[in-house]
PDB file of C-alpha atoms in Angstrom:
ATOM      1  CA  MET A   1      -1.222  -4.078 -26.964  1.00  0.00           C
ATOM      2  CA  SER A   2       2.698  -5.474 -26.361  1.00  0.00           C
ATOM      3  CA  ALA A   3       3.329  -8.647 -27.791  1.00  0.00           C
ATOM      4  CA  SER A   4       2.737 -10.394 -25.291  1.00  0.00           C
ATOM      5  CA  ASP A   5      -1.024  -9.250 -25.462  1.00  0.00           C
ATOM      6  CA  VAL A   6      -1.279  -9.646 -29.578  1.00  0.00           C
ATOM      7  CA  VAL A   7      -0.107 -13.017 -28.884  1.00  0.00           C
ATOM      8  CA  ARG A   8      -2.629 -13.752 -26.109  1.00  0.00           C
ATOM      9  CA  TRP A   9      -4.910 -11.925 -28.799  1.00  0.00           C
ATOM     10  CA  ILE A  10      -5.415 -13.566 -31.260  1.00  0.00           C
ATOM     11  CA  ILE A  11      -4.502 -17.627 -30.165  1.00  0.00           C
ATOM     12  CA  GLY A  12      -7.070 -16.414 -27.614  1.00  0.00           C
ATOM     13  CA  ILE A  13      -9.704 -15.526 -30.162  1.00  0.00           C
ATOM     14  CA  CYS A  14      -8.998 -18.441 -32.822  1.00  0.00           C
ATOM     15  CA  ASP A  15      -8.718 -21.418 -29.232  1.00  0.00           C
ATOM     16  CA  GLU A  16     -12.643 -19.765 -28.154  1.00  0.00           C
ATOM     17  CA  LEU A  17     -13.865 -20.915 -31.711  1.00  0.00           C
ATOM     18  CA  SER A  18     -11.918 -23.886 -31.811  1.00  0.00           C
ATOM     19  CA  ILE A  19      -9.623 -22.431 -34.738  1.00  0.00           C
ATOM     20  CA  PRO A  20      -7.222 -24.588 -35.849  1.00  0.00           C
ATOM     21  CA  CYS A  21      -3.951 -21.881 -35.562  1.00  0.00           C
ATOM     22  CA  MET A  22       0.042 -21.451 -34.946  1.00  0.00           C
ATOM     23  CA  VAL A  23       2.261 -18.333 -35.507  1.00  0.00           C
ATOM     24  CA  VAL A  24       4.597 -18.397 -37.929  1.00  0.00           C
ATOM     25  CA  GLY A  25       6.029 -15.741 -39.996  1.00  0.00           C
ATOM     26  CA  SER A  26       9.452 -13.675 -38.272  1.00  0.00           C
ATOM     27  CA  PHE A  27       7.597 -14.282 -35.066  1.00  0.00           C
ATOM     28  CA  ALA A  28       8.322 -18.125 -34.859  1.00  0.00           C
ATOM     29  CA  SER A  29      11.165 -17.415 -36.694  1.00  0.00           C
ATOM     30  CA  SER A  30      12.695 -15.520 -33.316  1.00  0.00           C
ATOM     31  CA  SER A  31      11.682 -17.443 -31.654  1.00  0.00           C
ATOM     32  CA  TYR A  32      13.704 -20.447 -32.853  1.00  0.00           C
ATOM     33  CA  GLY A  33      16.961 -17.931 -32.923  1.00  0.00           C
ATOM     34  CA  VAL A  34      17.785 -14.563 -33.276  1.00  0.00           C
ATOM     35  CA  PRO A  35      15.081 -12.488 -32.606  1.00  0.00           C
ATOM     36  CA  ARG A  36      14.526  -9.430 -34.485  1.00  0.00           C
ATOM     37  CA  THR A  37      12.022  -6.093 -33.855  1.00  0.00           C
ATOM     38  CA  THR A  38       8.132  -6.184 -36.037  1.00  0.00           C
ATOM     39  CA  MET A  39       5.495  -4.993 -35.300  1.00  0.00           C
ATOM     40  CA  ASP A  40       3.132  -7.013 -37.714  1.00  0.00           C
ATOM     41  CA  LEU A  41       1.925 -10.955 -35.891  1.00  0.00           C
ATOM     42  CA  ASP A  42       1.006 -13.678 -38.384  1.00  0.00           C
ATOM     43  CA  VAL A  43      -1.010 -16.795 -37.797  1.00  0.00           C
ATOM     44  CA  VAL A  44      -2.187 -19.560 -40.195  1.00  0.00           C
ATOM     45  CA  ILE A  45      -5.329 -20.194 -39.540  1.00  0.00           C
ATOM     46  CA  ASP A  46      -8.065 -23.297 -40.613  1.00  0.00           C
ATOM     47  CA  PRO A  47     -11.642 -21.309 -39.919  1.00  0.00           C
ATOM     48  CA  SER A  48     -14.759 -23.149 -41.313  1.00  0.00           C
ATOM     49  CA  GLY A  49     -17.237 -20.606 -42.642  1.00  0.00           C
ATOM     50  CA  ALA A  50     -18.798 -19.911 -39.755  1.00  0.00           C
ATOM     51  CA  GLN A  51     -15.679 -20.324 -37.608  1.00  0.00           C
ATOM     52  CA  LEU A  52     -14.493 -16.752 -39.413  1.00  0.00           C
ATOM     53  CA  GLU A  53     -17.939 -14.966 -39.016  1.00  0.00           C
ATOM     54  CA  ARG A  54     -17.721 -15.261 -35.201  1.00  0.00           C
ATOM     55  CA  LEU A  55     -13.860 -13.666 -35.992  1.00  0.00           C
ATOM     56  CA  LEU A  56     -15.176 -11.182 -37.381  1.00  0.00           C
ATOM     57  CA  VAL A  57     -17.192  -9.914 -35.143  1.00  0.00           C
ATOM     58  CA  ALA A  58     -15.316 -11.094 -31.711  1.00  0.00           C
ATOM     59  CA  CYS A  59     -12.852  -7.728 -33.240  1.00  0.00           C
ATOM     60  CA  ASP A  60     -14.312  -4.731 -32.005  1.00  0.00           C
ATOM     61  CA  PRO A  61     -15.262  -2.239 -35.034  1.00  0.00           C
ATOM     62  CA  GLU A  62     -14.129   1.005 -32.568  1.00  0.00           C
ATOM     63  CA  ARG A  63     -10.785  -0.858 -31.468  1.00  0.00           C
ATOM     64  CA  PHE A  64      -9.988  -3.164 -34.310  1.00  0.00           C
ATOM     65  CA  TYR A  65     -10.193  -3.150 -38.140  1.00  0.00           C
ATOM     66  CA  VAL A  66     -10.740  -5.293 -40.591  1.00  0.00           C
ATOM     67  CA  ASP A  67     -12.951  -6.078 -43.829  1.00  0.00           C
ATOM     68  CA  ALA A  68     -14.930  -8.492 -43.039  1.00  0.00           C
ATOM     69  CA  ASP A  69     -15.361  -8.572 -47.221  1.00  0.00           C
ATOM     70  CA  VAL A  70     -11.189  -9.267 -47.985  1.00  0.00           C
ATOM     71  CA  ALA A  71     -11.549 -11.757 -45.125  1.00  0.00           C
ATOM     72  CA  ARG A  72     -14.007 -13.446 -46.594  1.00  0.00           C
ATOM     73  CA  ASP A  73     -12.581 -13.904 -49.995  1.00  0.00           C
ATOM     74  CA  ALA A  74      -9.624 -14.386 -48.470  1.00  0.00           C
ATOM     75  CA  LEU A  75     -10.743 -18.010 -46.616  1.00  0.00           C
ATOM     76  CA  ARG A  76     -12.041 -19.078 -49.819  1.00  0.00           C
ATOM     77  CA  ARG A  77      -9.010 -18.247 -52.068  1.00  0.00           C
ATOM     78  CA  ARG A  78      -7.245 -19.613 -49.398  1.00  0.00           C
ATOM     79  CA  SER A  79      -4.890 -16.563 -48.278  1.00  0.00           C
ATOM     80  CA  MET A  80      -4.643 -13.609 -46.302  1.00  0.00           C
ATOM     81  CA  PHE A  81      -6.161 -10.669 -44.759  1.00  0.00           C
ATOM     82  CA  ASN A  82      -5.502  -8.249 -41.722  1.00  0.00           C
ATOM     83  CA  VAL A  83      -6.906  -7.538 -38.828  1.00  0.00           C
ATOM     84  CA  ILE A  84      -5.798  -3.664 -37.481  1.00  0.00           C
ATOM     85  CA  ASP A  85      -5.040  -2.450 -33.659  1.00  0.00           C
ATOM     86  CA  LEU A  86      -6.131   0.698 -33.820  1.00  0.00           C
ATOM     87  CA  GLN A  87      -5.207   1.960 -29.957  1.00  0.00           C
ATOM     88  CA  THR A  88      -1.796   0.284 -31.334  1.00  0.00           C
ATOM     89  CA  GLY A  89      -1.213  -0.182 -34.761  1.00  0.00           C
ATOM     90  CA  TRP A  90      -0.280  -3.487 -34.550  1.00  0.00           C
ATOM     91  CA  LYS A  91      -1.376  -5.970 -37.391  1.00  0.00           C
ATOM     92  CA  VAL A  92      -2.038  -9.373 -37.206  1.00  0.00           C
ATOM     93  CA  ASP A  93      -1.521 -11.529 -40.546  1.00  0.00           C
ATOM     94  CA  LEU A  94      -3.900 -14.144 -40.608  1.00  0.00           C
ATOM     95  CA  ILE A  95      -2.668 -16.704 -43.462  1.00  0.00           C
ATOM     96  CA  VAL A  96      -5.745 -19.580 -43.951  1.00  0.00           C
ATOM     97  CA  ARG A  97      -3.985 -22.530 -44.501  1.00  0.00           C
ATOM     98  CA  LYS A  98      -3.777 -23.043 -48.396  1.00  0.00           C
ATOM     99  CA  ALA A  99      -5.121 -26.516 -49.164  1.00  0.00           C
ATOM    100  CA  ASN A 100      -2.251 -28.851 -50.779  1.00  0.00           C
ATOM    101  CA  ALA A 101      -0.710 -31.204 -48.430  1.00  0.00           C
ATOM    102  CA  HIS A 102       2.422 -30.093 -47.638  1.00  0.00           C
ATOM    103  CA  ALA A 103       0.043 -27.009 -45.675  1.00  0.00           C
ATOM    104  CA  VAL A 104      -1.924 -29.654 -43.820  1.00  0.00           C
ATOM    105  CA  ALA A 105       0.738 -31.606 -43.008  1.00  0.00           C
ATOM    106  CA  GLU A 106       2.555 -28.246 -41.440  1.00  0.00           C
ATOM    107  CA  LEU A 107      -0.552 -26.761 -39.239  1.00  0.00           C
ATOM    108  CA  ALA A 108      -0.870 -31.031 -38.022  1.00  0.00           C
ATOM    109  CA  ARG A 109       2.520 -30.589 -36.884  1.00  0.00           C
ATOM    110  CA  ARG A 110       2.622 -27.629 -35.008  1.00  0.00           C
ATOM    111  CA  THR A 111       4.151 -27.496 -31.876  1.00  0.00           C
ATOM    112  CA  THR A 112       3.908 -25.374 -28.209  1.00  0.00           C
ATOM    113  CA  GLY A 113       6.524 -22.517 -27.844  1.00  0.00           C
ATOM    114  CA  THR A 114       6.889 -19.271 -26.899  1.00  0.00           C
ATOM    115  CA  VAL A 115       6.823 -16.310 -28.872  1.00  0.00           C
ATOM    116  CA  ALA A 116       6.073 -12.559 -26.845  1.00  0.00           C
ATOM    117  CA  GLY A 117       6.785 -14.860 -23.555  1.00  0.00           C
ATOM    118  CA  VAL A 118       3.646 -16.542 -23.759  1.00  0.00           C
ATOM    119  CA  ALA A 119       2.740 -19.737 -25.038  1.00  0.00           C
ATOM    120  CA  ALA A 120       1.895 -20.138 -28.278  1.00  0.00           C
ATOM    121  CA  PRO A 121       1.094 -22.612 -31.065  1.00  0.00           C
ATOM    122  CA  MET A 122       3.257 -21.975 -33.199  1.00  0.00           C
ATOM    123  CA  ALA A 123       5.195 -24.140 -37.221  1.00  0.00           C
ATOM    124  CA  THR A 124       7.841 -26.109 -36.550  1.00  0.00           C
ATOM    125  CA  ALA A 125      11.532 -25.220 -36.633  1.00  0.00           C
ATOM    126  CA  GLU A 126      11.661 -27.173 -40.045  1.00  0.00           C
ATOM    127  CA  ASP A 127       9.014 -25.930 -41.320  1.00  0.00           C
ATOM    128  CA  VAL A 128       9.590 -22.046 -40.764  1.00  0.00           C
ATOM    129  CA  ILE A 129      13.272 -22.590 -42.238  1.00  0.00           C
ATOM    130  CA  ILE A 130      10.804 -24.017 -45.954  1.00  0.00           C
ATOM    131  CA  ALA A 131       8.322 -21.170 -44.952  1.00  0.00           C
ATOM    132  CA  LYS A 132      10.970 -18.907 -45.388  1.00  0.00           C
ATOM    133  CA  LEU A 133      12.978 -20.473 -48.453  1.00  0.00           C
ATOM    134  CA  GLU A 134      10.210 -20.576 -50.293  1.00  0.00           C
TER     135      GLU A 134
END
């Protein structure tokens, strides 16, 4: 699985399940500036409990490692969990949207950009900078 495949896979699942999402972190900052190599993709998600359960089912355990209990706890605590592609080592950090006004506005401001050659929802350049400063 290439970086493009990882982006297509996670964005596709989120779209299919109607989970609001956006790419953040180094992939987002690389699309606005100088690219850097990384083997993990950071994605903010805002799922309901039912959507999270469907996302967990969509992660084939023969292909992906995800700890369902950690994911459910991340939803409760508004924190993060990982999905790891067992074949390639790619890691997707799924960050549950925080419950504050800035995080709500940040997700609402997301834009469509190009991430690893794929059109994907992503944080604005300004929000990427703010996140890096935090």
